[in-house]
Amino acid sequence: MGRELQKKKNKSSIPKRRHKPKSKKKILANPIIAANWNQKDTLSQNYRRLGLTARLNHATGGIDKSIQLLGLNDPNSSRADVSADSTANKLNIPSKAPETVQTELVEVERDPETGAILRVLNDPTSTKPENPLNDPLNELEGSDGEEWNGFAMVPAEESQNPVVRQLEEKARSGVRKAPRKQSQREEEWIEGLVEKYGDDYGRMAWDRKLNPMQQSEGDIRRRVRKWKQMHGMTQR
């Protein structure tokens, strides 16, 4: 009986459900993240373990459930699937207006004809100095130089997560990514163009034999300039 069912299933036009293999992608752009990457976990699981976040808002689809993620031990959890102290909750962008809005009474000046508000008198939230004569230089004269205290979003204390600490130290160091080096094959190709045409980049671009990929004149010029800088040649 089982064999007959298998025959019918094989003859059926309904496509068979095939499970996709687990993705083997690995983040190699950053060496710190690549060294701490777990191939068996998903991208969200790796980022959560490293103390990072893959998106600013909450996940819209299904996510794996755990006691820590459900916030069962945290009575102040804002969501059932995200703990209150998680990175995603701190960076979440609220999509609805606040329920309570603080209101204050202020004195305004209205247009006698239309009733439109012209200006707010004695605004407690305003930081500008009073200017009853509408002097354009009043703001410049009354402004004092404020001392810059750094960025408000950068935390003063170091993170307890070792991966985040390494990323912060690398960001503070200011070390930039090394520029791309020309390969040996590219150098040989540029050398052949320079030997034949010198600095005539227009003829280099039109040479179908030496330029089979049809690189533009400007692209060849940039490659030749970089090649000359690497070999200590003077650019004309």
GROMACS .gro file of C-alpha atoms in nm:
model
  236
    1MET     CA    1   0.000   0.000   0.000
    2GLY     CA    2   0.277   0.235   0.086
    3ARG     CA    3   0.445   0.177  -0.246
    4GLU     CA    4   0.127   0.268  -0.439
    5LEU     CA    5   0.095   0.593  -0.243
    6GLN     CA    6   0.455   0.680  -0.322
    7LYS     CA    7   0.389   0.622  -0.692
    8LYS     CA    8   0.086   0.853  -0.685
    9LYS     CA    9   0.283   1.115  -0.497
   10ASN     CA   10   0.564   1.105  -0.753
   11LYS     CA   11   0.316   1.139  -1.041
   12SER     CA   12   0.131   1.426  -0.876
   13SER     CA   13   0.169   1.774  -1.024
   14ILE     CA   14   0.168   1.933  -0.677
   15PRO     CA   15   0.518   2.061  -0.608
   16LYS     CA   16   0.700   1.890  -0.325
   17ARG     CA   17   0.791   2.100  -0.027
   18ARG     CA   18   1.164   2.127   0.003
   19HIS     CA   19   1.320   2.277   0.311
   20LYS     CA   20   1.577   2.540   0.231
   21PRO     CA   21   1.919   2.470   0.375
   22LYS     CA   22   2.036   2.694   0.654
   23SER     CA   23   2.216   3.000   0.530
   24LYS     CA   24   2.594   2.979   0.553
   25LYS     CA   25   2.650   3.351   0.520
   26LYS     CA   26   2.916   3.497   0.743
   27ILE     CA   27   2.987   3.859   0.820
   28LEU     CA   28   3.346   3.905   0.706
   29ALA     CA   29   3.354   4.283   0.661
   30ASN     CA   30   3.439   4.341   1.028
   31PRO     CA   31   3.712   4.117   1.172
   32ILE     CA   32   3.585   4.158   1.530
   33ILE     CA   33   3.235   4.038   1.441
   34ALA     CA   34   3.375   3.764   1.216
   35ALA     CA   35   3.588   3.628   1.500
   36ASN     CA   36   3.285   3.602   1.732
   37TRP     CA   37   3.036   3.479   1.470
   38ASN     CA   38   2.853   3.152   1.534
   39GLN     CA   39   2.774   2.974   1.209
   40LYS     CA   40   2.490   2.773   1.367
   41ASP     CA   41   2.293   3.082   1.475
   42THR     CA   42   2.093   3.318   1.259
   43LEU     CA   43   2.185   3.681   1.197
   44SER     CA   44   1.945   3.807   1.466
   45GLN     CA   45   2.069   3.551   1.717
   46ASN     CA   46   2.432   3.642   1.654
   47TYR     CA   47   2.364   4.014   1.684
   48ARG     CA   48   2.164   3.965   2.004
   49ARG     CA   49   2.443   3.755   2.156
   50LEU     CA   50   2.706   4.016   2.063
   51GLY     CA   51   2.500   4.299   2.216
   52LEU     CA   52   2.413   4.453   1.879
   53THR     CA   53   2.092   4.494   1.683
   54ALA     CA   54   2.016   4.423   1.319
   55ARG     CA   55   1.723   4.670   1.300
   56LEU     CA   56   1.606   4.978   1.486
   57ASN     CA   57   1.244   4.870   1.524
   58HIS     CA   58   1.101   4.551   1.667
   59ALA     CA   59   1.085   4.238   1.455
   60THR     CA   60   0.768   4.215   1.249
   61GLY     CA   61   0.774   3.841   1.194
   62GLY     CA   62   0.809   3.542   1.419
   63ILE     CA   63   1.110   3.520   1.649
   64ASP     CA   64   1.244   3.249   1.874
   65LYS     CA   65   1.106   3.262   2.226
   66SER     CA   66   1.312   3.239   2.542
   67ILE     CA   67   1.264   3.336   2.905
   68GLN     CA   68   1.502   3.629   2.875
   69LEU     CA   69   1.350   3.745   2.548
   70LEU     CA   70   0.991   3.713   2.670
   71GLY     CA   71   1.066   3.938   2.965
   72LEU     CA   72   0.901   3.702   3.211
   73ASN     CA   73   1.147   3.802   3.482
   74ASP     CA   74   1.097   4.172   3.410
   75PRO     CA   75   0.760   4.315   3.523
   76ASN     CA   76   0.835   4.647   3.350
   77SER     CA   77   0.875   4.490   3.008
   78SER     CA   78   0.712   4.707   2.741
   79ARG     CA   79   0.643   4.413   2.510
   80ALA     CA   80   0.581   4.046   2.559
   81ASP     CA   81   0.860   3.945   2.322
   82VAL     CA   82   1.126   4.207   2.405
   83SER     CA   83   1.274   4.281   2.745
   84ALA     CA   84   1.277   4.640   2.866
   85ASP     CA   85   1.657   4.670   2.876
   86SER     CA   86   1.718   4.517   2.532
   87THR     CA   87   1.896   4.707   2.256
   88ALA     CA   88   1.596   4.686   2.024
   89ASN     CA   89   1.370   4.837   2.289
   90LYS     CA   90   1.609   5.128   2.352
   91LEU     CA   91   1.638   5.207   1.980
   92ASN     CA   92   1.273   5.149   1.899
   93ILE     CA   93   1.103   5.433   1.716
   94PRO     CA   94   0.749   5.486   1.855
   95SER     CA   95   0.487   5.495   1.582
   96LYS     CA   96   0.198   5.639   1.785
   97ALA     CA   97   0.148   5.974   1.951
   98PRO     CA   98   0.195   6.000   2.330
   99GLU     CA   99  -0.119   5.951   2.535
  100THR     CA  100  -0.059   6.248   2.765
  101VAL     CA  101   0.061   6.587   2.643
  102GLN     CA  102   0.184   6.854   2.883
  103THR     CA  103   0.003   7.184   2.827
  104GLU     CA  104   0.093   7.533   2.946
  105LEU     CA  105  -0.083   7.868   2.943
  106VAL     CA  106   0.095   8.141   2.747
  107GLU     CA  107   0.010   8.493   2.642
  108VAL     CA  108  -0.013   8.550   2.268
  109GLU     CA  109  -0.057   8.848   2.039
  110ARG     CA  110  -0.325   8.810   1.770
  111ASP     CA  111  -0.403   8.993   1.451
  112PRO     CA  112  -0.707   9.217   1.517
  113GLU     CA  113  -0.855   9.142   1.174
  114THR     CA  114  -0.789   8.771   1.114
  115GLY     CA  115  -0.731   8.653   1.471
  116ALA     CA  116  -0.414   8.469   1.371
  117ILE     CA  117  -0.138   8.435   1.631
  118LEU     CA  118   0.145   8.675   1.552
  119ARG     CA  119   0.383   8.594   1.836
  120VAL     CA  120   0.398   8.438   2.180
  121LEU     CA  121   0.460   8.674   2.469
  122ASN     CA  122   0.672   8.560   2.765
  123ASP     CA  123   0.721   8.209   2.630
  124PRO     CA  124   0.871   8.002   2.918
  125THR     CA  125   1.023   7.750   2.676
  126SER     CA  126   1.195   8.011   2.460
  127THR     CA  127   1.571   8.053   2.506
  128LYS     CA  128   1.600   8.364   2.289
  129PRO     CA  129   1.661   8.698   2.465
  130GLU     CA  130   1.381   8.953   2.464
  131ASN     CA  131   1.383   9.178   2.160
  132PRO     CA  132   1.098   9.432   2.179
  133LEU     CA  133   1.256   9.659   1.913
  134ASN     CA  134   1.312   9.370   1.667
  135ASP     CA  135   1.685   9.437   1.657
  136PRO     CA  136   1.846   9.182   1.417
  137LEU     CA  137   2.174   9.196   1.613
  138ASN     CA  138   2.010   9.124   1.947
  139GLU     CA  139   2.065   8.749   1.927
  140LEU     CA  140   2.433   8.791   1.839
  141GLU     CA  141   2.500   9.035   2.122
  142GLY     CA  142   2.320   8.833   2.386
  143SER     CA  143   2.457   8.492   2.293
  144ASP     CA  144   2.744   8.362   2.500
  145GLY     CA  145   2.989   8.104   2.374
  146GLU     CA  146   2.888   7.763   2.502
  147GLU     CA  147   3.143   7.495   2.570
  148TRP     CA  148   3.107   7.182   2.360
  149ASN     CA  149   3.055   6.878   2.581
  150GLY     CA  150   3.066   6.611   2.312
  151PHE     CA  151   2.789   6.406   2.161
  152ALA     CA  152   2.493   6.334   2.385
  153MET     CA  153   2.427   5.992   2.231
  154VAL     CA  154   2.773   5.852   2.312
  155PRO     CA  155   2.774   5.685   2.655
  156ALA     CA  156   3.043   5.798   2.896
  157GLU     CA  157   3.101   5.458   3.056
  158GLU     CA  158   3.239   5.162   2.869
  159SER     CA  159   3.017   4.869   2.780
  160GLN     CA  160   3.045   4.543   2.971
  161ASN     CA  161   3.019   4.341   2.650
  162PRO     CA  162   3.374   4.263   2.527
  163VAL     CA  163   3.268   4.267   2.160
  164VAL     CA  164   3.099   4.606   2.192
  165ARG     CA  165   3.403   4.736   2.383
  166GLN     CA  166   3.635   4.628   2.101
  167LEU     CA  167   3.410   4.792   1.841
  168GLU     CA  168   3.402   5.117   2.041
  169GLU     CA  169   3.781   5.120   2.078
  170LYS     CA  170   3.821   5.062   1.705
  171ALA     CA  171   3.577   5.345   1.628
  172ARG     CA  172   3.764   5.585   1.859
  173SER     CA  173   4.102   5.498   1.707
  174GLY     CA  174   4.006   5.657   1.375
  175VAL     CA  175   4.189   5.392   1.173
  176ARG     CA  176   4.041   5.377   0.825
  177LYS     CA  177   4.015   5.079   0.598
  178ALA     CA  178   4.323   5.020   0.385
  179PRO     CA  179   4.277   5.131   0.023
  180ARG     CA  180   4.240   4.867  -0.243
  181LYS     CA  181   4.563   4.753  -0.401
  182GLN     CA  182   4.595   4.679  -0.769
  183SER     CA  183   4.647   4.315  -0.856
  184GLN     CA  184   4.945   4.190  -1.052
  185ARG     CA  185   4.726   4.125  -1.357
  186GLU     CA  186   4.589   4.481  -1.344
  187GLU     CA  187   4.938   4.628  -1.315
  188GLU     CA  188   5.053   4.428  -1.618
  189TRP     CA  189   4.750   4.549  -1.814
  190ILE     CA  190   4.813   4.915  -1.723
  191GLU     CA  191   5.183   4.881  -1.800
  192GLY     CA  192   5.100   4.752  -2.148
  193LEU     CA  193   4.869   5.047  -2.214
  194VAL     CA  194   5.124   5.301  -2.093
  195GLU     CA  195   5.405   5.148  -2.300
  196LYS     CA  196   5.194   5.164  -2.616
  197TYR     CA  197   5.008   5.495  -2.578
  198GLY     CA  198   5.191   5.691  -2.308
  199ASP     CA  199   4.941   5.945  -2.171
  200ASP     CA  200   4.689   5.923  -2.455
  201TYR     CA  201   4.395   5.787  -2.254
  202GLY     CA  202   4.150   5.835  -2.539
  203ARG     CA  203   4.334   5.586  -2.761
  204MET     CA  204   4.366   5.349  -2.465
  205ALA     CA  205   3.988   5.342  -2.426
  206TRP     CA  206   3.935   5.270  -2.798
  207ASP     CA  207   4.187   4.985  -2.816
  208ARG     CA  208   3.969   4.673  -2.834
  209LYS     CA  209   4.259   4.435  -2.800
  210LEU     CA  210   4.424   4.583  -2.490
  211ASN     CA  211   4.094   4.712  -2.348
  212PRO     CA  212   3.850   4.425  -2.411
  213MET     CA  213   3.628   4.522  -2.115
  214GLN     CA  214   3.580   4.871  -2.268
  215GLN     CA  215   3.690   5.068  -1.964
  216SER     CA  216   3.614   5.438  -2.003
  217GLU     CA  217   3.878   5.705  -2.052
  218GLY     CA  218   3.826   5.845  -1.702
  219ASP     CA  219   3.846   5.500  -1.542
  220ILE     CA  220   4.173   5.423  -1.719
  221ARG     CA  221   4.309   5.763  -1.618
  222ARG     CA  222   4.237   5.692  -1.249
  223ARG     CA  223   4.393   5.347  -1.269
  224VAL     CA  224   4.706   5.481  -1.440
  225ARG     CA  225   4.737   5.761  -1.183
  226LYS     CA  226   4.716   5.510  -0.900
  227TRP     CA  227   4.964   5.281  -1.074
  228LYS     CA  228   5.214   5.566  -1.114
  229GLN     CA  229   5.177   5.666  -0.749
  230MET     CA  230   5.248   5.311  -0.635
  231HIS     CA  231   5.563   5.296  -0.850
  232GLY     CA  232   5.685   5.646  -0.761
  233MET     CA  233   5.632   5.795  -1.106
  234THR     CA  234   5.548   6.160  -1.163
  235GLN     CA  235   5.204   6.240  -1.302
  236ARG     CA  236   5.203   6.471  -1.601
   0.00000   0.00000   0.00000
